[in-house]
Coordinates of C-alpha atoms in Angstrom, one line a residue:
Chain A
X30 CA 62.2 261.0 301.8
X31 CA 64.9 259.1 300.1
X32 CA 63.3 259.8 296.7
X33 CA 63.5 263.6 297.2
X34 CA 67.1 263.3 298.2
X35 CA 67.7 261.2 295.1
X36 CA 66.0 263.8 292.9
X37 CA 67.8 266.6 294.6
X38 CA 71.0 264.8 293.9
X39 CA 70.1 264.2 290.3
X40 CA 69.2 267.8 289.7
X41 CA 72.4 268.9 291.4
X42 CA 74.3 266.6 289.2
X43 CA 72.7 267.9 286.1
X44 CA 73.3 271.5 287.3
X45 CA 76.9 270.8 287.9
X46 CA 77.1 269.2 284.5
X47 CA 75.8 272.4 283.0
X48 CA 78.2 274.4 285.1
X49 CA 81.0 272.2 283.8
X50 CA 80.0 272.8 280.2
X51 CA 79.9 276.5 280.8
X52 CA 83.2 276.4 282.5
X53 CA 84.6 274.7 279.5
X54 CA 83.8 277.7 277.3
X55 CA 86.3 280.2 278.6
X56 CA 84.7 283.3 277.1
X57 CA 81.2 282.7 278.2
X58 CA 82.2 281.6 281.8
X59 CA 84.5 284.6 282.0
X60 CA 81.7 287.0 281.1
X61 CA 79.3 285.3 283.5
X62 CA 81.7 285.6 286.3
X63 CA 82.6 289.2 285.5
X64 CA 79.0 290.2 285.1
X65 CA 78.3 291.3 288.7
X66 CA 81.4 293.4 288.7
X67 CA 80.6 294.9 285.3
X68 CA 77.1 295.6 286.4
X69 CA 78.1 297.5 289.5
X70 CA 80.7 299.5 287.5
X71 CA 78.2 300.2 284.7
X72 CA 75.5 301.4 287.1
X73 CA 77.6 303.4 289.5
X74 CA 80.6 304.5 287.5
X75 CA 79.9 304.6 283.7
X76 CA 76.3 305.9 283.7
X77 CA 77.0 308.5 286.4
X78 CA 80.0 309.8 284.4
X79 CA 77.9 310.0 281.3
X80 CA 75.2 311.7 283.3
X81 CA 77.7 314.4 284.5
X82 CA 78.9 314.9 280.9
X83 CA 75.3 315.4 279.7
X84 CA 74.3 317.7 282.6
X85 CA 77.4 319.8 282.0
X86 CA 75.7 321.1 278.9
X87 CA 72.4 321.9 280.7
X88 CA 71.2 325.2 282.1
X89 CA 70.3 326.0 285.7
X90 CA 67.9 328.3 287.4
X91 CA 68.0 328.9 291.1
X92 CA 65.8 325.9 291.8
X93 CA 66.1 323.4 289.0
X94 CA 68.2 322.3 286.1
X95 CA 66.9 322.4 282.5
X96 CA 68.0 320.0 279.7
X97 CA 69.7 322.0 277.0
X98 CA 72.8 322.0 274.9
X99 CA 74.7 325.1 275.8
X100 CA 78.4 325.7 276.3
X101 CA 78.0 328.5 278.8
X102 CA 79.1 326.4 281.8
X103 CA 82.4 325.6 280.1
X104 CA 82.7 329.1 278.7
X105 CA 82.3 330.6 282.2
X106 CA 84.7 328.1 283.7
X107 CA 87.4 328.5 281.1
X108 CA 87.3 332.3 281.0
X109 CA 87.0 332.9 284.8
X110 CA 90.3 334.0 286.4
X111 CA 89.3 332.0 289.5
X112 CA 89.6 328.8 287.6
X113 CA 93.2 329.2 286.8
X114 CA 94.1 330.2 290.4
X115 CA 92.2 327.2 291.7
X116 CA 93.8 324.8 289.3
X117 CA 97.3 326.1 290.1
X118 CA 96.5 325.7 293.8
X119 CA 95.3 322.1 293.2
X120 CA 98.6 321.3 291.3
X121 CA 100.6 322.9 294.0
X122 CA 99.0 320.8 296.7
X123 CA 99.5 317.7 294.5
X124 CA 103.1 318.3 293.8
X125 CA 104.2 319.2 297.3
X126 CA 102.3 316.3 298.8
X127 CA 103.7 314.0 296.1
X128 CA 107.3 315.0 296.9
X129 CA 106.8 314.6 300.7
X130 CA 105.0 311.2 300.5
X131 CA 107.6 310.0 298.0
X132 CA 110.5 310.7 300.2
X133 CA 108.9 309.4 303.4
X134 CA 107.2 306.5 301.7
X135 CA 110.4 305.3 300.0
X136 CA 112.4 305.6 303.2
X137 CA 109.9 303.6 305.3
X138 CA 109.5 301.0 302.6
X139 CA 113.2 300.6 302.1
X140 CA 113.7 300.2 305.9
X141 CA 111.0 297.5 306.1
X142 CA 112.1 295.6 303.0
X143 CA 115.9 295.7 303.4
X144 CA 116.7 296.3 307.0
X145 CA 114.2 294.1 308.8
X146 CA 115.4 290.6 308.5
X147 CA 112.7 288.6 310.2
X148 CA 109.5 288.1 308.3
X149 CA 107.5 288.2 311.6
X150 CA 108.7 291.7 312.4
X151 CA 108.2 292.8 308.9
X152 CA 104.5 291.8 309.1
X153 CA 104.1 293.5 312.5
X154 CA 105.7 296.8 311.5
X155 CA 103.8 296.8 308.2
X156 CA 100.5 296.3 310.1
X157 CA 101.5 299.2 312.4
X158 CA 101.8 301.4 309.4
X159 CA 98.6 300.3 307.8
X160 CA 96.2 300.4 310.8
X161 CA 95.7 304.2 310.8
X162 CA 94.7 304.0 307.2
X163 CA 91.7 301.9 308.2
X164 CA 90.4 304.5 310.6
X165 CA 88.3 307.6 309.9
X166 CA 90.0 310.2 307.7
X167 CA 88.0 313.1 309.2
X168 CA 88.9 312.2 312.7
X169 CA 92.6 311.9 311.7
X170 CA 92.3 315.4 310.2
X171 CA 90.7 317.1 313.1
X172 CA 93.2 315.4 315.5
X173 CA 95.8 317.9 314.2
X174 CA 93.8 320.8 315.6
X175 CA 95.0 320.5 319.2
X176 CA 98.5 320.1 317.8
X177 CA 98.7 323.0 315.5
X178 CA 96.4 325.6 317.0
X179 CA 97.4 329.0 318.4
X180 CA 97.6 327.5 321.9
X181 CA 98.4 324.0 320.6
X182 CA 101.1 321.6 321.5
X183 CA 103.5 322.7 318.8
X184 CA 103.3 326.4 319.6
X185 CA 103.5 326.0 323.4
X186 CA 106.5 323.6 323.1
X187 CA 108.4 325.9 320.8
X188 CA 107.7 328.9 323.1
X189 CA 108.8 326.9 326.2
X190 CA 112.0 326.0 324.4
X191 CA 112.6 329.6 323.6
X192 CA 112.6 329.1 319.8
X193 CA 109.9 331.6 319.2
X194 CA 108.3 334.3 321.3
X195 CA 104.9 334.6 319.7
X196 CA 102.8 331.7 318.6
X197 CA 103.1 330.9 314.9
X198 CA 99.9 331.7 313.1
X199 CA 100.6 329.7 310.0
X200 CA 100.6 326.3 311.6
X201 CA 96.8 325.8 311.4
X202 CA 94.3 326.9 308.8
X203 CA 97.0 327.4 306.2
X204 CA 98.6 325.7 303.2
X205 CA 101.0 324.2 305.6
X206 CA 98.3 322.4 307.6
X207 CA 96.5 321.3 304.4
X208 CA 99.6 319.6 303.0
X209 CA 100.5 318.2 306.4
X210 CA 97.1 316.5 306.6
X211 CA 97.4 315.2 303.0
X212 CA 100.8 313.7 303.8
X213 CA 99.4 312.2 307.0
X214 CA 96.3 310.8 305.3
X215 CA 97.9 309.4 302.1
X216 CA 101.5 308.5 302.8
X217 CA 100.5 304.9 303.2
X218 CA 99.4 304.8 299.5
X219 CA 103.0 305.4 298.7
X220 CA 104.5 303.0 301.3
X221 CA 102.4 299.9 300.2
X222 CA 103.2 299.8 296.5
X223 CA 106.9 300.6 297.0
X224 CA 107.2 298.0 299.7
X225 CA 105.4 295.5 297.5
X226 CA 107.8 296.1 294.6
X227 CA 110.9 296.1 296.9
X228 CA 109.9 292.7 298.4
X229 CA 110.2 291.2 295.0
X230 CA 113.7 292.4 294.3
X231 CA 116.0 289.5 294.3
X232 CA 118.3 290.1 297.2
X233 CA 121.2 288.4 295.4
X234 CA 121.3 291.4 293.0
X235 CA 122.1 293.7 295.9
X236 CA 124.8 291.2 297.1
X237 CA 126.2 291.0 293.6
X238 CA 126.5 294.8 293.5
X239 CA 128.2 294.8 296.9
X240 CA 130.6 292.1 295.8
X241 CA 131.4 294.1 292.7
X242 CA 132.5 296.9 295.0
X243 CA 129.5 299.2 294.9
X244 CA 129.0 301.5 297.9
X245 CA 125.7 301.8 299.8
X246 CA 124.5 305.0 297.9
X247 CA 125.6 303.4 294.6
X248 CA 123.5 300.3 295.3
X249 CA 120.6 302.4 296.3
X250 CA 120.8 304.7 293.2
X251 CA 121.8 302.1 290.5
X252 CA 120.1 298.9 291.7
X253 CA 117.3 299.5 294.1
X254 CA 115.7 302.7 292.8
X255 CA 115.5 301.5 289.1
X256 CA 114.0 298.2 290.2
X257 CA 111.5 300.0 292.5
X258 CA 110.2 302.3 289.7
X259 CA 106.9 300.5 289.1
X260 CA 106.0 300.8 292.8
X261 CA 107.0 304.5 292.8
X262 CA 104.7 305.0 289.8
X263 CA 101.7 303.3 291.3
X264 CA 102.2 305.2 294.6
X265 CA 102.4 308.4 292.6
X266 CA 99.1 307.6 290.8
X267 CA 97.3 307.0 294.1
X268 CA 98.6 310.1 295.9
X269 CA 98.2 312.5 292.9
X270 CA 94.7 311.5 292.2
X271 CA 93.6 311.4 295.8
X272 CA 94.9 314.9 296.4
X273 CA 93.6 316.3 293.1
X274 CA 90.1 315.0 293.8
X275 CA 90.0 316.1 297.4
X276 CA 87.5 318.7 298.6
X277 CA 87.1 318.2 302.3
X278 CA 90.7 318.2 303.6
X279 CA 91.2 321.6 302.0
X280 CA 88.0 322.8 303.6
X281 CA 88.7 321.6 307.1
X282 CA 92.4 322.2 307.3
X283 CA 92.5 325.6 305.6
X284 CA 89.5 326.8 307.7
X285 CA 87.7 327.5 304.4
X286 CA 90.5 330.0 303.4
X287 CA 92.0 328.1 300.4
X288 CA 90.3 326.5 297.5
X289 CA 91.0 323.7 295.1
X290 CA 89.0 322.2 292.2
X291 CA 87.2 319.8 294.5
X292 CA 85.9 322.7 296.6
X293 CA 84.8 324.6 293.5
X294 CA 82.7 321.6 292.6
X295 CA 81.3 321.1 296.1
X296 CA 80.5 324.8 296.4
X297 CA 78.5 324.7 293.2
X298 CA 76.7 321.6 294.4
X299 CA 75.9 323.4 297.6
X300 CA 74.3 326.1 295.6
X301 CA 72.4 323.5 293.5
X302 CA 74.3 324.7 290.4
X303 CA 74.7 321.1 289.1
X304 CA 75.5 322.0 285.4
X305 CA 78.3 324.3 286.4
X306 CA 79.5 321.7 289.0
X307 CA 79.4 319.0 286.2
X308 CA 81.4 321.1 283.8
X309 CA 84.1 321.6 286.4
X310 CA 84.0 317.9 287.3
X311 CA 84.5 316.9 283.6
X312 CA 87.5 319.3 283.3
X313 CA 88.9 317.8 286.5
X314 CA 88.3 314.2 285.3
X315 CA 90.1 314.9 282.0
X316 CA 93.0 316.5 283.8
X317 CA 93.4 313.5 286.2
X318 CA 93.0 310.9 283.4
X319 CA 95.6 312.7 281.3
X320 CA 98.1 312.7 284.2
X321 CA 97.4 309.0 284.8
X322 CA 97.7 308.2 281.1
X323 CA 101.2 309.7 281.1
X324 CA 102.2 307.9 284.3
X325 CA 100.9 304.5 283.0
X326 CA 103.3 304.8 280.0
X327 CA 106.1 304.1 282.5
X328 CA 104.5 301.0 284.2
X329 CA 102.5 298.0 283.3
X330 CA 100.2 297.7 286.3
X331 CA 98.7 294.4 285.4
X332 CA 102.2 292.9 285.7
X333 CA 102.9 294.5 289.0
X334 CA 100.1 293.0 291.1
Chain B
X11 CA 124.4 287.3 311.5
X12 CA 126.5 290.2 310.3
X13 CA 126.4 293.4 312.4
X14 CA 123.9 296.1 311.6
X15 CA 125.2 298.9 309.5
X16 CA 124.9 302.4 311.0
X17 CA 122.2 303.3 308.5
X18 CA 120.0 300.7 310.3
X19 CA 119.9 302.8 313.5
X20 CA 119.3 306.0 311.6
X21 CA 116.4 304.5 309.7
X22 CA 115.0 302.9 312.9
X23 CA 114.9 306.4 314.3
X24 CA 113.2 307.7 311.2
X25 CA 110.6 304.8 311.4
X26 CA 109.9 305.6 315.1
X27 CA 109.3 309.3 314.2
X28 CA 107.1 308.1 311.3
X29 CA 104.9 306.0 313.7
X30 CA 104.8 309.0 316.1
X31 CA 103.6 311.1 313.1
X32 CA 100.9 308.5 312.3
X33 CA 99.6 307.9 315.8
X34 CA 100.5 311.0 317.8
X35 CA 97.6 313.3 316.8
X36 CA 95.0 310.5 317.3
X37 CA 96.5 309.8 320.7
X38 CA 96.3 313.5 321.5
X39 CA 92.5 313.7 320.9
X40 CA 92.2 310.4 322.7
X41 CA 93.6 312.1 325.8
X42 CA 91.7 315.3 325.2
X43 CA 88.4 313.5 325.0
X44 CA 88.7 312.9 328.7
X45 CA 88.8 316.7 329.3
X46 CA 87.0 318.0 332.3
X47 CA 83.6 319.7 331.7
X48 CA 85.2 323.2 331.6
X49 CA 88.0 322.2 329.2
X50 CA 88.4 323.3 325.6
X51 CA 89.7 321.9 322.4
X52 CA 93.4 322.1 323.3
X53 CA 95.6 321.5 326.3
X54 CA 95.8 322.2 329.2
X55 CA 93.5 319.5 330.6
X56 CA 91.0 321.0 333.1
X57 CA 90.6 317.9 335.1
X58 CA 89.6 314.6 333.8
X59 CA 86.1 313.3 333.3
X60 CA 83.8 311.3 331.2
X61 CA 81.6 314.3 330.7
X62 CA 82.0 314.5 326.9
X63 CA 81.3 310.8 326.4
X64 CA 78.0 311.3 328.4
X65 CA 77.1 314.2 326.1
X66 CA 77.2 311.8 323.2
X67 CA 74.3 309.9 324.6
X68 CA 72.1 313.1 324.8
X69 CA 70.3 313.6 321.5
X70 CA 70.0 317.4 321.8
X71 CA 73.7 317.9 322.2
X72 CA 74.9 316.1 319.1
X73 CA 72.1 315.0 316.9
X74 CA 71.4 311.5 315.7
X75 CA 74.8 309.9 316.4
X76 CA 73.5 306.4 317.3
X77 CA 71.1 306.2 314.4
X78 CA 73.9 307.2 312.0
X79 CA 76.2 304.6 313.7
X80 CA 73.7 301.9 313.1
X81 CA 73.3 302.9 309.5
X82 CA 77.0 302.9 309.0
X83 CA 77.3 299.5 310.6
X84 CA 74.6 297.9 308.5
X85 CA 75.9 299.6 305.3
X86 CA 79.5 298.4 306.2
X87 CA 78.3 294.8 306.5
X88 CA 76.4 295.0 303.2
X89 CA 79.3 296.5 301.4
X90 CA 81.7 294.0 303.0
X91 CA 79.7 290.9 301.9
X92 CA 79.2 292.2 298.4
X93 CA 82.8 293.2 298.1
X94 CA 84.1 289.7 299.1
X95 CA 81.7 287.8 296.8
X96 CA 82.0 290.0 293.8
X97 CA 85.8 290.3 294.1
X98 CA 86.3 286.6 294.4
X99 CA 84.1 285.8 291.4
X100 CA 85.6 288.8 289.5
X101 CA 89.1 287.7 290.4
X102 CA 88.3 284.1 289.1
X103 CA 86.9 285.6 285.9
X104 CA 90.1 287.6 285.2
X105 CA 92.2 284.4 285.3
X106 CA 90.4 283.3 282.1
X107 CA 91.5 286.3 280.1
X108 CA 88.0 286.6 278.5
X109 CA 87.4 289.0 275.6
X110 CA 86.8 292.5 277.0
X111 CA 88.8 291.9 280.2
X112 CA 91.2 294.7 279.4
X113 CA 88.3 297.2 279.2
X114 CA 86.9 296.0 282.5
X115 CA 90.4 296.2 284.0
X116 CA 90.7 299.8 283.0
X117 CA 87.2 300.5 284.4
X118 CA 88.4 299.2 287.7
X119 CA 91.4 301.5 287.6
X120 CA 89.1 304.4 286.7
X121 CA 86.9 303.6 289.7
X122 CA 89.9 303.7 291.9
X123 CA 91.4 307.0 290.7
X124 CA 88.3 309.0 289.8
X125 CA 87.8 311.9 292.2
X126 CA 85.2 310.7 294.7
X127 CA 83.1 313.8 294.4
X128 CA 82.3 312.8 290.8
X129 CA 80.8 309.5 291.9
X130 CA 78.8 311.4 294.5
X131 CA 77.6 314.0 292.0
X132 CA 77.0 311.5 289.1
X133 CA 75.1 309.0 291.2
X134 CA 73.1 311.8 292.8
X135 CA 72.2 313.2 289.3
X136 CA 71.3 309.8 287.9
X137 CA 68.9 309.0 290.8
X138 CA 67.4 312.5 290.5
X139 CA 66.8 312.2 286.8
X140 CA 65.4 308.7 287.1
X141 CA 62.9 310.1 289.6
X142 CA 64.3 307.9 292.4
X143 CA 65.2 309.2 295.9
X144 CA 68.7 308.7 297.1
X145 CA 69.1 306.5 300.1
X146 CA 72.1 305.2 301.9
X147 CA 71.1 301.5 301.3
X148 CA 70.7 302.0 297.5
X149 CA 72.6 304.9 296.0
X150 CA 75.0 305.1 298.9
X151 CA 75.7 301.4 298.8
X152 CA 76.4 301.4 295.1
X153 CA 78.6 304.5 295.3
X154 CA 80.7 302.9 298.1
X155 CA 81.1 299.7 296.0
X156 CA 82.9 301.7 293.4
X157 CA 85.5 302.4 296.1
X158 CA 85.7 299.0 297.9
X159 CA 85.5 296.7 294.8
X160 CA 88.7 298.0 293.2
X161 CA 90.6 297.4 296.4
X162 CA 89.1 293.9 296.8
X163 CA 90.0 293.1 293.2
X164 CA 93.5 294.3 293.5
X165 CA 94.0 292.0 296.4
X166 CA 92.4 289.1 294.5
X167 CA 94.7 289.8 291.5
X168 CA 97.7 289.7 293.8
X169 CA 96.4 286.5 295.3
X170 CA 95.8 284.7 292.1
X171 CA 99.0 285.8 290.5
X172 CA 100.8 284.0 293.3
X173 CA 98.5 281.0 293.3
X174 CA 100.2 277.7 292.5
X175 CA 98.1 276.2 289.7
X176 CA 99.4 272.7 290.4
X177 CA 97.0 272.3 293.3
X178 CA 94.1 272.7 290.8
X179 CA 95.7 270.4 288.3
X180 CA 96.1 267.7 291.0
X181 CA 92.5 268.0 292.0
X182 CA 91.4 267.8 288.3
X183 CA 93.6 264.8 287.7
X184 CA 91.9 263.0 290.6
X185 CA 88.5 263.6 288.9
X186 CA 87.2 266.7 290.7
X187 CA 84.8 268.8 288.8
X188 CA 85.4 272.5 288.2
X189 CA 83.0 273.4 291.1
X190 CA 84.6 270.8 293.5
X191 CA 88.1 272.2 292.7
X192 CA 86.9 275.7 293.5
X193 CA 85.0 274.7 296.6
X194 CA 87.4 272.2 298.2
X195 CA 90.8 273.4 296.9
X196 CA 90.9 277.0 295.7
X197 CA 88.7 278.7 298.3
X198 CA 90.2 277.1 301.4
X199 CA 93.7 278.1 300.2
X200 CA 92.7 281.7 299.6
X201 CA 90.5 282.0 302.7
X202 CA 92.9 284.1 304.8
X203 CA 93.2 286.6 302.0
X204 CA 89.4 286.8 301.8
X205 CA 89.4 288.0 305.4
X206 CA 91.7 290.8 304.3
X207 CA 89.2 291.7 301.5
X208 CA 86.4 291.6 304.1
X209 CA 88.4 293.9 306.4
X210 CA 89.0 296.4 303.6
X211 CA 85.4 296.3 302.5
X212 CA 84.1 297.0 306.0
X213 CA 86.5 299.6 307.1
X214 CA 86.6 301.5 303.8
X215 CA 82.8 301.6 303.8
X216 CA 82.5 302.5 307.5
X217 CA 84.8 305.5 307.1
X218 CA 83.7 306.4 303.6
X219 CA 82.4 309.9 303.2
X220 CA 83.1 311.7 299.9
X221 CA 81.2 309.1 297.8
X222 CA 78.3 309.0 300.3
X223 CA 78.0 312.8 300.6
X224 CA 75.3 313.3 297.9
X225 CA 74.1 309.7 297.8
X226 CA 73.0 308.9 301.3
X227 CA 69.8 310.9 301.3
X228 CA 68.2 312.5 304.3
X229 CA 69.6 310.1 306.8
X230 CA 73.3 310.5 307.5
X231 CA 76.0 307.8 307.9
X232 CA 78.4 308.3 310.8
X233 CA 81.2 310.0 308.8
X234 CA 78.7 312.4 307.3
X235 CA 77.4 313.2 310.8
X236 CA 81.0 313.8 312.0
X237 CA 81.7 316.0 308.9
X238 CA 78.7 318.1 309.8
X239 CA 79.9 318.4 313.4
X240 CA 83.3 319.7 312.4
X241 CA 81.7 323.0 311.3
X242 CA 79.5 323.7 314.2
X243 CA 80.7 321.7 317.2
X244 CA 83.5 323.4 319.2
X245 CA 83.6 321.3 322.3
X246 CA 85.6 318.1 323.1
X247 CA 82.4 316.1 322.4
X248 CA 83.8 315.9 318.9
X249 CA 87.0 314.3 320.3
X250 CA 84.9 311.9 322.4
X251 CA 83.1 310.8 319.3
X252 CA 86.4 310.5 317.4
X253 CA 87.8 308.3 320.2
X254 CA 84.8 306.0 320.2
X255 CA 84.7 305.5 316.5
X256 CA 88.4 305.0 316.2
X257 CA 88.2 302.6 319.1
X258 CA 85.5 300.7 317.3
X259 CA 87.6 300.6 314.1
X260 CA 90.6 299.3 316.1
X261 CA 88.4 296.6 317.6
X262 CA 87.2 295.5 314.2
X263 CA 90.8 295.5 312.8
X264 CA 92.1 293.7 315.9
X265 CA 89.4 291.0 315.6
X266 CA 90.3 290.4 311.9
X267 CA 94.0 290.1 312.7
X268 CA 93.4 287.7 315.6
X269 CA 91.2 285.5 313.5
X270 CA 93.6 285.5 310.6
X271 CA 96.6 284.6 312.9
X272 CA 94.5 281.9 314.6
X273 CA 93.6 280.3 311.2
X274 CA 97.2 280.5 310.1
X275 CA 98.4 278.8 313.2
X276 CA 95.8 276.1 313.0
X277 CA 96.7 275.5 309.4
X278 CA 100.4 275.3 310.2
X279 CA 99.6 272.7 312.9
X280 CA 97.4 270.6 310.6
X281 CA 99.9 270.9 307.7
X282 CA 100.7 268.0 305.4
X283 CA 102.4 265.0 306.9
X284 CA 104.2 264.3 303.7
X285 CA 107.7 263.0 304.2
X286 CA 107.2 262.4 307.9
X287 CA 107.1 258.6 307.6
X288 CA 103.5 258.3 308.8
X289 CA 101.4 255.9 306.8

């Protein structure tokens, strides 16, 4: 018994000696520790993207896809008038949602960071904002239906107040409800990075500005907003990419009446037209990466974490 | 304390409205799920009952809700465990600034911002061409990791950027090996943050839907089941399901918050006695 323990100890010692030697070599140990992460990303991110790129040059019949090297998927995509409409629609959703989440997110983050003095309250209020984000997106979406429907709460309230005589038709299954749902789902992605950046602003800078005679709006515009820029950028990246890649919010909230690029892809998938779906997906990916590339020029994310 | 400026009260009003915006709709369907048997998807309430919750337990009415709930639960736990372990090891790796770390970092960013449907489509195609069948526990699991791991790693980056290296130096000076330093110094210090990573890993997986759409195979996870229901279910049974699954999420979140607060209190009580004159 004691022998086995002794041996186990010995082998553990030698193991830890090896571990220490590996740890001493920074490159090797770094690679070893990053290996599981790299493996997951290689298998489920890099190869799938390559796969999509390859298949976008294939041909499809009604039942199967055939390896080939044709440009017809791209040709069809880039010459179809539908594509342009759908892309414009996608940008429209992204821009309007971005403006709304930016204004709301900034205000909420500013309130939490600069007006709440006690750390404990800050934590509680921040949690209150974050909790809905951890619940189901689909449920949060459909929960707008009893609110916005023809006989929904919004319409009946407005009628009983005498603001309108007839129920408003554009509240549900319209661009309005799509954007409302986007803002509802993704505003937190704006609040968190902005709040994070604001919490790092040295409060004495604000005091110095006040001592130097700056008014509230001046402090906000000349001190706080410039210092919050990295958070604004990261929030923007999140919101824009989430909205541009979406396909189900638009389907559910527009009652299948509007389309964006994501729906174009998912419709093709539904019809088993994988090559055509892949071509659209590649164009969408390039668009999104271009936008992020531009946004990343304004912020060094590694520094902001 | 100086008096509150007027802007404080305006902003408080705004914040309350914001919370109402966040929680109002969910509360509405919470109430509507207790609709009487003759009630519809909107107000008025036609009596109150548990009718729609009972419906959930009848297979014919709603399909395989409980099977999909079990799958989502198991998948959530699998994704959670993997996310915590891989994020911690990955986070430690990034402290070493190994060659290639920049490429890996941008891959993580890509995983975060790539439209989810591309992951779904790409993983689906990859499995198809490799002659494998998609299944929630293989392709679905991998696809979800591309969503939860970036979040886990972002949290770990934030944690390690604020980590006081002098704790490790002190341990090393006293003769601790690299492994001992990690096991007895670093991990206990970052433990509360790991709970945060675990919470993210579980809830993001439990509610994930876009990346699982084409990768879960013939057996649905719960969000996919709900997505299917939105098109063909027009009774408050949908709300009842929404109320239950949201309630479950809240229970999980509440548990994590309670455990974290408890650990923080315990730690504060058992804090260092340095400078208190006890020998």
